[in-house]
XYZ file of N, CA and C in Angstrom:
252
model
N -32.353 27.099 -0.740
C -31.632 27.255 -1.986
C -32.440 26.633 -3.108
N -31.896 25.723 -3.836
C -32.601 25.150 -4.957
C -31.891 25.431 -6.252
N -32.539 25.090 -7.331
C -31.931 25.274 -8.643
C -32.788 26.131 -9.556
N -33.625 26.969 -8.997
C -34.421 27.879 -9.801
C -33.494 28.777 -10.608
N -33.942 29.159 -11.798
C -33.113 29.952 -12.707
C -32.509 31.190 -12.091
N -33.258 31.866 -11.258
C -32.722 33.089 -10.673
C -31.625 32.843 -9.650
N -31.419 31.591 -9.239
C -30.341 31.285 -8.299
C -29.136 30.645 -8.977
N -29.220 30.388 -10.260
C -28.126 29.704 -10.936
C -27.293 30.627 -11.811
N -27.572 31.916 -11.797
C -26.794 32.861 -12.588
C -25.452 33.127 -11.910
N -24.421 33.308 -12.728
C -23.097 33.576 -12.191
C -23.028 34.921 -11.496
N -22.173 34.998 -10.508
C -21.970 36.242 -9.773
C -20.477 36.472 -9.590
N -20.112 37.712 -9.413
C -18.738 38.080 -9.084
C -18.681 38.357 -7.590
N -17.624 37.952 -6.968
C -17.455 38.225 -5.539
C -17.037 39.675 -5.339
N -17.532 40.274 -4.297
C -17.115 41.631 -3.948
C -15.735 41.608 -3.289
N -15.189 40.425 -3.078
C -13.876 40.258 -2.449
C -12.769 40.656 -3.430
N -12.789 41.928 -3.801
C -11.802 42.491 -4.718
C -11.567 43.934 -4.313
N -10.446 44.472 -4.734
C -10.220 45.881 -4.429
C -11.166 46.729 -5.283
N -11.524 47.922 -4.813
C -12.493 48.753 -5.528
C -12.123 49.047 -6.977
N -10.844 49.185 -7.277
C -10.457 49.467 -8.663
C -10.782 48.288 -9.585
N -10.603 47.078 -9.105
C -10.969 45.896 -9.900
C -12.474 45.829 -10.109
N -13.219 46.182 -9.092
C -14.680 46.176 -9.205
C -15.128 47.239 -10.202
N -14.498 48.402 -10.167
C -14.836 49.460 -11.126
C -14.567 49.010 -12.557
N -13.516 48.246 -12.778
C -13.237 47.716 -14.126
C -14.345 46.756 -14.563
N -14.824 45.918 -13.647
C -15.938 45.025 -13.966
C -17.191 45.830 -14.315
N -17.431 46.888 -13.560
C -18.586 47.746 -13.810
C -18.467 48.402 -15.180
N -17.284 48.924 -15.493
C -17.066 49.554 -16.801
C -17.294 48.570 -17.939
N -16.786 47.356 -17.773
C -16.952 46.332 -18.805
C -18.428 45.993 -19.012
N -19.155 45.825 -17.928
C -20.588 45.523 -18.033
C -21.337 46.682 -18.686
N -20.970 47.890 -18.327
C -21.612 49.080 -18.894
C -21.379 49.147 -20.402
N -20.126 48.964 -20.807
C -19.786 49.053 -22.230
C -20.416 47.933 -23.050
N -20.593 46.768 -22.437
C -21.139 45.614 -23.159
C -22.625 45.384 -22.897
N -23.246 46.313 -22.166
C -24.688 46.246 -21.886
C -25.086 44.910 -21.261
N -24.335 44.526 -20.229
C -24.629 43.274 -19.535
C -25.008 43.549 -18.086
N -25.636 42.576 -17.485
C -26.055 42.660 -16.092
C -24.943 42.078 -15.236
N -24.378 42.870 -14.372
C -23.309 42.444 -13.477
C -23.904 42.156 -12.104
N -23.681 40.950 -11.624
C -24.219 40.541 -10.329
C -23.057 40.306 -9.355
N -23.157 40.931 -8.182
C -22.145 40.738 -7.150
C -22.685 39.875 -6.030
N -21.815 39.052 -5.501
C -22.123 38.238 -4.338
C -21.568 38.989 -3.123
N -22.467 39.374 -2.224
C -22.076 40.130 -1.039
C -22.855 39.596 0.149
N -22.156 39.172 1.168
C -22.833 38.696 2.365
C -22.455 39.514 3.590
N -21.178 39.857 3.719
C -20.729 40.670 4.846
C -19.611 41.590 4.368
N -19.181 42.471 5.257
C -18.076 43.372 4.934
C -16.705 42.774 5.224
N -16.631 41.576 5.763
C -15.329 41.080 6.183
C -14.683 40.095 5.212
N -15.059 40.148 3.945
C -14.385 39.331 2.942
C -12.928 39.776 2.826
N -12.068 38.874 2.483
C -10.674 39.203 2.215
C -9.870 39.607 3.427
N -10.439 39.443 4.597
C -9.755 39.781 5.849
C -9.171 41.185 5.809
N -9.900 42.109 5.162
C -9.460 43.500 5.104
C -8.363 43.770 4.098
N -8.029 42.778 3.281
C -6.945 42.962 2.318
C -7.477 43.420 0.957
N -8.722 43.162 0.678
C -9.287 43.561 -0.611
C -10.464 44.484 -0.354
N -11.642 43.954 -0.306
C -12.824 44.742 0.030
C -12.798 44.946 1.538
N -12.666 46.202 1.968
C -12.407 46.436 3.385
C -13.606 46.906 4.186
N -14.751 47.126 3.551
C -15.915 47.491 4.344
C -16.739 48.605 3.745
N -17.411 49.307 4.621
C -18.375 50.327 4.204
C -17.742 51.396 3.314
N -16.537 51.806 3.625
C -15.857 52.834 2.823
C -15.735 52.387 1.361
N -15.327 51.145 1.153
C -15.203 50.619 -0.211
C -16.568 50.512 -0.884
N -17.564 50.056 -0.141
C -18.906 49.940 -0.707
C -19.421 51.317 -1.137
N -19.221 52.301 -0.302
C -19.659 53.661 -0.654
C -18.923 54.178 -1.895
N -17.645 53.875 -2.012
C -16.877 54.299 -3.196
C -17.426 53.647 -4.461
N -17.767 52.376 -4.369
C -18.318 51.651 -5.523
C -19.689 52.207 -5.890
N -20.533 52.442 -4.901
C -21.864 52.985 -5.171
C -21.783 54.408 -5.722
N -20.850 55.207 -5.239
C -20.652 56.560 -5.769
C -20.205 56.507 -7.219
N -19.343 55.546 -7.521
C -18.876 55.369 -8.898
C -20.054 55.051 -9.810
N -20.918 54.175 -9.379
C -22.107 53.845 -10.172
C -23.004 55.064 -10.348
N -23.174 55.828 -9.297
C -24.013 57.033 -9.385
C -23.414 58.038 -10.370
N -22.092 58.224 -10.328
C -21.418 59.133 -11.262
C -21.650 58.721 -12.711
N -21.661 57.419 -12.955
C -21.843 56.890 -14.309
C -23.314 56.711 -14.675
N -24.201 57.046 -13.716
C -25.648 56.893 -13.913
C -26.046 55.433 -14.172
N -25.404 54.545 -13.421
C -25.687 53.118 -13.499
C -26.563 52.747 -12.316
N -27.761 52.244 -12.562
C -28.617 51.871 -11.431
C -28.085 50.646 -10.690
N -28.208 50.679 -9.387
C -27.845 49.547 -8.537
C -29.151 49.036 -7.944
N -29.486 47.794 -8.261
C -30.762 47.226 -7.828
C -30.552 45.838 -7.243
N -31.582 45.326 -6.620
C -31.525 43.974 -6.070
C -31.866 42.948 -7.145
N -31.533 41.712 -6.860
C -31.914 40.587 -7.717
C -33.425 40.584 -7.932
N -34.160 40.792 -6.842
C -35.626 40.755 -6.923
C -36.143 41.806 -7.894
N -35.557 42.983 -7.881
C -35.989 44.036 -8.800
C -35.785 43.608 -10.250
N -34.643 43.016 -10.533
C -34.376 42.571 -11.910
C -35.374 41.510 -12.347
N -35.645 40.538 -11.495
C -36.561 39.469 -11.869
C -38.004 39.952 -11.930
N -38.369 40.847 -11.037
C -39.720 41.393 -11.083
C -39.926 42.249 -12.334
N -38.878 42.913 -12.801
C -38.979 43.803 -13.949
C -38.774 43.086 -15.273
N -37.789 42.185 -15.339
C -37.409 41.584 -16.609
C -37.586 40.078 -16.686
N -37.846 39.443 -15.564
C -37.949 37.986 -15.537
C -39.258 37.471 -16.095
N -39.308 36.186 -16.250
C -40.529 35.542 -16.698
C -41.059 34.659 -15.588
N -42.307 34.461 -15.582
C -42.939 33.587 -14.581
C -43.268 32.264 -15.260
N -42.778 31.178 -14.722
C -43.050 29.853 -15.305
C -44.142 29.169 -14.545
């Protein structure tokens, strides 16, 4: 871990229902901000919120429909970050 700048940025948990995540995506899109999700496994929320691959595919399809690129942290830092 550590405290490097790229590890201290806020993230949203994927432990939400897909409609809530879509609202976050819409807000980021409208405000031209970078939305970062924290995702480690599919079993967040014990199946009550984010339920797995089906939800992930729905979220990714939503981004594709809106022409919003989905990239990794590394891609963002390699493209837009600075080297100290």
